[in-house]
C-alpha cells in the first residue's frame, strides 16, 4: 500500500508526530459517503480503534482520518489463525469548496466513525428576487 | 512460524508481514462489498489451555444484532449490517462498506461447551471466548511410586 511506513530500525521517519511506536501496516478503511440537502455524511469503518485514538484533521482542504488499531491479544492465548492484522487506518479526502471546513462533526460508535459535513452558506442556492423596473 | 522454504540466510523477517499485508489489501479492495459470501466478518483465532477465542472485525454491528450459535466444534456468527442511511433521497457518492445479512461458520480446533461461551463487543471487535467441556479437559495423571 502506498501509505505504508518504512521501518528504520528504531528511528521513525515521521518527524512531526509524537507517537514513535511502530504502528505496523496502514490500511485504507471502507467508507460510505452520502449527501442529503446541505449535509454530507462520511461513514468510515474503523474496527478496533478506540474513540480517543481517532484523529480527524483538515489541512489545505484535505480531510485526513487516522486511527491506530488497539486490539490487544486476549491474555493467556496465542494466535493460531489470522485474517486481519493490527496496524493503522488512514484515508484522506479532498473537500470541495462548497463544504464548510470549520463545521465538521465527528462521532464514533461500535468501531464506526461518522463525520457530518455541512455545505457553506456561500454554496447554498439563493433565491434572487427579480424586481420589476 | 511458517516456513517459506528459504535457507536461513535468505530468510526475510518481513516476508510474512508483507504476505499478510497483501492478503489484507485484497480483502479490503475486493469482495468485501457483500457479506453473503460467507467470508465476512474477518476473524482471528486464539488458543488457550482449555479454551479458544475467536475475534471478529465487525464495525457498525450492534451487540443485539449479532446471533451466535455454538455446536460441538463449530461457531456460527450471523447477523445483519444496516445501511448508513435508509433515506431514499440521499445521493450516494461512495458505498464501500459491506451491508446486509451475513453468516459465517468457523471450525474450532476443539469441541466447546455451549454453557461456557462468553461474548464481548468493543469498538467494532467481537470477542467470543469458548471453553472446552470439563469431560474433555486433558487430565494430569499422577505416577504412583510402587
Short mmCIF file of C-alpha atoms in Angstrom, two decimals:
data_model
loop_
_atom_site.label_atom_id
_atom_site.label_comp_id
_atom_site.label_asym_id
_atom_site.label_seq_id
_atom_site.Cartn_x
_atom_site.Cartn_y
_atom_site.Cartn_z
CA UNK A 1 0.00 0.00 0.00
CA UNK A 2 1.27 3.46 -0.85
CA UNK A 3 0.88 4.74 2.68
CA UNK A 4 2.99 2.04 4.20
CA UNK A 5 5.59 3.29 6.59
CA UNK A 6 9.12 2.03 6.26
CA UNK A 7 10.88 0.63 9.24
CA UNK A 8 14.04 2.49 10.07
CA UNK A 9 15.45 0.39 12.85
CA UNK A 10 14.48 2.42 15.88
CA UNK A 11 14.32 5.84 14.27
CA UNK A 12 10.99 6.81 12.91
CA UNK A 13 10.81 8.61 9.59
CA UNK A 14 7.94 10.80 10.70
CA UNK A 15 9.06 13.96 12.44
CA UNK A 16 6.01 15.92 13.44
CA UNK A 17 4.32 13.09 15.27
CA UNK A 18 4.89 12.49 18.95
CA UNK A 19 3.90 8.90 18.59
CA UNK A 20 7.05 6.96 17.86
CA UNK A 21 5.64 3.50 18.22
CA UNK A 22 5.78 1.21 15.26
CA UNK A 23 2.19 1.16 14.15
CA UNK A 24 2.54 -1.55 11.54
CA UNK A 25 0.93 -1.55 8.12
CA UNK A 26 -1.54 1.10 7.03
CA UNK A 27 -4.97 0.13 5.81
CA UNK A 28 -7.50 2.05 3.78
CA UNK A 29 -10.81 1.86 5.61
CA UNK A 30 -14.06 1.15 3.78
CA UNK A 31 -16.08 4.35 3.50
CA UNK A 32 -19.62 5.39 2.63
CA UNK A 33 -20.36 8.96 1.58
CA UNK A 34 -23.83 10.29 1.01
CA UNK A 35 -25.42 13.67 0.66
CA UNK A 36 -28.83 14.92 1.66
CA UNK A 37 -29.93 18.52 1.39
CA UNK A 38 -27.00 20.58 2.73
CA UNK A 39 -25.37 17.80 4.76
CA UNK A 40 -22.71 15.39 3.55
CA UNK A 41 -22.17 12.33 5.73
CA UNK A 42 -18.95 10.30 5.67
CA UNK A 43 -19.11 6.90 7.38
CA UNK A 44 -15.81 5.09 7.93
CA UNK A 45 -15.24 1.59 9.31
CA UNK A 46 -12.50 1.66 11.95
CA UNK A 47 -12.77 -1.67 13.79
CA UNK A 48 -10.52 -1.94 16.83
CA UNK A 49 -9.84 1.79 17.04
CA UNK A 50 -10.76 3.43 20.33
CA UNK A 51 -12.68 6.72 20.06
CA UNK A 52 -9.78 8.56 21.76
CA UNK A 53 -7.24 7.50 19.19
CA UNK A 54 -9.20 8.62 16.15
CA UNK A 55 -7.54 11.61 14.59
CA UNK A 56 -9.53 13.77 12.19
CA UNK A 57 -7.73 16.76 10.71
CA UNK A 58 -8.34 19.28 7.97
CA UNK A 59 -5.46 20.93 6.18
CA UNK A 60 -5.50 22.72 2.85
CA UNK A 61 -9.00 21.45 2.18
CA UNK A 62 -7.84 17.91 2.70
CA UNK A 63 -9.65 15.88 5.33
CA UNK A 64 -7.50 13.15 6.86
CA UNK A 65 -8.78 10.41 9.13
CA UNK A 66 -6.33 8.30 11.03
CA UNK A 67 -6.73 5.69 13.72
CA UNK A 68 -4.45 3.06 15.21
CA UNK A 69 -5.95 -0.31 15.92
CA UNK A 70 -5.81 -1.06 19.62
CA UNK A 71 -6.92 -4.65 19.94
CA UNK A 72 -4.56 -6.44 22.31
CA UNK A 73 -4.29 -10.20 22.20
CA UNK A 74 -6.52 -11.96 24.71
CA UNK A 75 -4.40 -12.64 27.78
CA UNK A 76 -3.09 -16.16 28.06
CA UNK A 77 -3.85 -17.01 24.45
CA UNK A 78 -1.65 -17.46 21.41
CA UNK A 79 -2.79 -16.66 17.90
CA UNK A 80 -3.33 -19.68 15.70
CA UNK A 81 -5.14 -18.13 12.76
CA UNK A 82 -5.37 -14.59 11.38
CA UNK A 83 -7.38 -12.80 8.74
CA UNK A 84 -6.87 -9.29 9.98
CA UNK A 85 -3.82 -7.63 11.50
CA UNK A 86 -3.02 -4.74 13.78
CA UNK A 87 -1.95 -1.53 12.12
CA UNK A 88 -3.26 1.91 11.28
CA UNK A 89 -6.26 3.00 9.28
CA UNK A 90 -5.66 6.09 7.23
CA UNK A 91 -7.56 7.81 4.49
CA UNK A 92 -7.64 11.31 3.06
CA UNK A 93 -10.46 13.05 1.22
CA UNK A 94 -10.31 16.35 -0.60
CA UNK A 95 -13.05 18.71 0.45
CA UNK A 96 -14.82 20.62 -2.28
CA UNK A 97 -15.10 24.41 -1.82
CA UNK A 98 -18.77 24.00 -1.06
CA UNK A 99 -18.01 22.34 2.30
CA UNK A 100 -17.58 24.44 5.42
CA UNK A 101 -14.31 23.01 6.79
CA UNK A 102 -14.88 24.68 10.14
CA UNK A 103 -18.12 22.86 10.88
CA UNK A 104 -17.33 19.16 10.85
CA UNK A 105 -18.88 16.95 13.47
CA UNK A 106 -17.39 13.57 14.36
CA UNK A 107 -18.99 10.69 16.24
CA UNK A 108 -17.59 7.23 16.92
CA UNK A 109 -19.65 4.19 17.80
CA UNK A 110 -19.10 0.43 17.53
CA UNK A 111 -15.92 0.99 15.54
CA UNK A 112 -17.58 3.27 13.01
CA UNK A 113 -16.65 6.92 12.59
CA UNK A 114 -19.38 9.21 11.29
CA UNK A 115 -18.42 12.66 10.05
CA UNK A 116 -21.09 15.22 9.37
CA UNK A 117 -20.06 17.94 6.95
CA UNK A 118 -22.14 20.97 6.16
CA UNK A 119 -22.21 22.95 2.99
CA UNK A 120 -21.03 26.51 3.45
CA UNK A 121 -23.54 29.34 3.44
CA UNK A 122 -21.98 30.72 0.30
CA UNK A 123 -22.62 27.48 -1.55
CA UNK A 124 -26.30 27.25 -0.72
CA UNK A 125 -28.65 28.10 -3.53
CA UNK A 126 -30.03 31.58 -3.20
CA UNK A 127 -33.20 32.99 -4.49
CA UNK A 128 -32.74 36.23 -6.28
CA UNK A 129 -35.76 38.35 -6.47
CA UNK A 130 -36.42 39.97 -9.78
CA UNK A 131 -37.53 43.46 -9.21
CA UNK A 132 -40.00 44.97 -11.51
CA UNK A 133 -38.48 48.03 -13.03
CA UNK B 1 6.17 -19.56 12.40
CA UNK B 2 5.55 -20.61 8.83
CA UNK B 3 8.37 -21.92 6.75
CA UNK B 4 8.61 -20.47 3.29
CA UNK B 5 11.23 -22.91 2.11
CA UNK B 6 14.08 -20.43 2.27
CA UNK B 7 17.51 -21.13 3.64
CA UNK B 8 18.14 -19.17 6.87
CA UNK B 9 20.49 -16.69 5.15
CA UNK B 10 17.72 -15.59 2.81
CA UNK B 11 15.01 -15.53 5.39
CA UNK B 12 13.33 -12.18 5.46
CA UNK B 13 11.59 -11.43 8.75
CA UNK B 14 9.25 -9.05 6.94
CA UNK B 15 8.19 -11.53 4.27
CA UNK B 16 5.48 -12.87 6.48
CA UNK B 17 4.30 -9.37 7.28
CA UNK B 18 4.20 -8.42 3.62
CA UNK B 19 2.29 -11.54 2.74
CA UNK B 20 -0.22 -10.79 5.45
CA UNK B 21 -0.48 -7.24 4.21
CA UNK B 22 -1.15 -8.28 0.64
CA UNK B 23 -3.84 -10.60 1.93
CA UNK B 24 -5.31 -7.72 3.86
CA UNK B 25 -5.20 -5.43 0.86
CA UNK B 26 -7.02 -7.98 -1.21
CA UNK B 27 -9.61 -8.30 1.48
CA UNK B 28 -10.16 -4.57 1.70
CA UNK B 29 -10.09 -3.87 -2.02
CA UNK B 30 -12.40 -6.55 -3.36
CA UNK B 31 -15.08 -8.91 -2.29
CA UNK B 32 -15.78 -7.03 0.89
CA UNK B 33 -18.90 -5.42 -0.54
CA UNK B 34 -21.20 -8.28 0.22
CA UNK B 35 -21.39 -10.24 3.40
CA UNK B 36 -23.21 -13.05 1.69
CA UNK B 37 -20.17 -14.96 0.50
CA UNK B 38 -19.52 -16.38 3.96
CA UNK B 39 -16.19 -14.57 4.37
CA UNK B 40 -17.47 -11.73 6.48
CA UNK B 41 -16.60 -10.87 9.19
CA UNK B 42 -12.83 -11.45 9.08
CA UNK B 43 -11.71 -13.40 12.13
CA UNK B 44 -8.62 -14.20 14.15
CA UNK B 45 -8.40 -17.28 16.32
CA UNK B 46 -6.53 -17.66 19.60
CA UNK B 47 -5.85 -20.81 21.54
CA UNK B 48 -5.50 -21.09 25.31
CA UNK B 49 -5.05 -24.03 27.63
CA UNK B 50 -8.66 -25.15 27.83
CA UNK B 51 -10.39 -22.61 25.69
CA UNK B 52 -10.41 -20.89 22.34
CA UNK B 53 -11.09 -17.26 21.46
CA UNK B 54 -12.40 -16.02 18.15
CA UNK B 55 -12.16 -12.29 17.50
CA UNK B 56 -14.04 -10.77 14.58
CA UNK B 57 -13.86 -7.33 12.99
CA UNK B 58 -17.47 -6.28 12.69
CA UNK B 59 -17.75 -2.49 12.87
CA UNK B 60 -21.21 -0.99 12.99
CA UNK B 61 -22.99 -4.13 14.11
CA UNK B 62 -24.87 -3.50 17.32
CA UNK B 63 -24.49 -6.15 20.01
CA UNK B 64 -28.18 -7.02 19.77
CA UNK B 65 -27.90 -7.71 16.06
CA UNK B 66 -25.29 -10.44 16.49
CA UNK B 67 -26.50 -14.01 16.56
CA UNK B 68 -24.05 -16.62 17.82
CA UNK B 69 -24.51 -20.37 17.60
CA UNK B 70 -22.08 -22.89 19.09
CA UNK B 71 -22.27 -26.61 18.47
CA UNK B 72 -19.52 -29.13 19.12
CA UNK B 73 -16.58 -27.61 17.27
CA UNK B 74 -18.46 -25.15 15.08
CA UNK B 75 -19.15 -21.49 15.73
CA UNK B 76 -21.62 -19.60 13.58
CA UNK B 77 -21.57 -15.81 13.60
CA UNK B 78 -24.65 -14.37 11.93
CA UNK B 79 -26.36 -11.03 11.84
CA UNK B 80 -27.22 -8.06 9.77
CA UNK B 81 -25.40 -4.91 8.89
CA UNK B 82 -27.60 -1.93 8.36
CA UNK B 83 -27.09 0.69 5.71
CA UNK B 84 -25.60 4.00 6.82
CA UNK B 85 -28.87 5.65 5.82
CA UNK B 86 -32.32 4.44 4.90
CA UNK B 87 -33.12 7.73 3.27
CA UNK B 88 -34.08 7.05 -0.32
CA UNK B 89 -33.49 10.66 -1.28
CA UNK B 90 -29.86 10.64 -0.17
CA UNK B 91 -27.37 10.80 -3.02
CA UNK B 92 -24.55 8.26 -2.68
CA UNK B 93 -21.02 9.31 -3.55
CA UNK B 94 -19.25 6.25 -2.26
CA UNK B 95 -20.56 2.97 -0.98
CA UNK B 96 -17.83 0.57 0.11
CA UNK B 97 -18.96 -0.74 3.48
CA UNK B 98 -20.48 -4.20 3.33
CA UNK B 99 -24.10 -4.43 4.33
CA UNK B 100 -26.94 -6.86 4.60
CA UNK B 101 -27.24 -10.23 6.24
CA UNK B 102 -24.16 -12.29 6.91
CA UNK B 103 -23.46 -15.71 8.28
CA UNK B 104 -20.12 -17.29 8.81
CA UNK B 105 -19.35 -20.75 10.05
CA UNK B 106 -15.98 -21.28 11.73
CA UNK B 107 -14.46 -24.62 12.61
CA UNK B 108 -12.80 -24.59 16.02
CA UNK B 109 -9.73 -26.63 16.93
CA UNK B 110 -11.56 -28.19 19.88
CA UNK B 111 -15.08 -29.10 20.97
CA UNK B 112 -16.60 -26.44 23.18
CA UNK B 113 -19.25 -26.42 25.88
CA UNK B 114 -22.20 -24.17 24.88
CA UNK B 115 -22.53 -23.21 28.56
CA UNK B 116 -19.00 -21.85 28.58
CA UNK B 117 -19.36 -19.21 25.92
CA UNK B 118 -18.81 -15.56 26.64
CA UNK B 119 -19.03 -12.83 24.04
CA UNK B 120 -17.98 -9.21 24.33
CA UNK B 121 -18.03 -6.43 21.77
CA UNK B 122 -15.75 -3.39 21.90
CA UNK B 123 -15.05 -0.75 19.27
CA UNK B 124 -16.34 -2.96 16.49
CA UNK B 125 -14.37 -6.04 17.53
CA UNK B 126 -16.37 -9.00 18.78
CA UNK B 127 -14.57 -11.40 21.10
CA UNK B 128 -16.03 -14.83 21.73
CA UNK B 129 -14.41 -16.94 24.42
CA UNK B 130 -15.34 -20.61 24.43
CA UNK B 131 -14.32 -23.24 26.96
CA UNK B 132 -13.78 -26.93 26.47
CA UNK B 133 -16.27 -29.30 28.16
CA UNK B 134 -15.00 -30.46 31.55
CA UNK B 135 -15.05 -34.09 30.46
CA UNK B 136 -12.63 -33.35 27.66
CA UNK B 137 -10.03 -31.39 29.53
CA UNK B 138 -6.68 -33.09 29.47
CA UNK B 139 -6.15 -34.63 32.89
CA UNK B 140 -2.90 -34.98 34.69
CA UNK B 141 -2.20 -38.48 35.76
CA UNK B 142 -0.05 -38.95 38.75
CA UNK B 143 2.57 -41.59 38.62
CA UNK B 144 2.47 -43.57 41.80
CA UNK B 145 5.58 -44.88 43.31
CA UNK B 146 5.21 -48.61 43.81
#
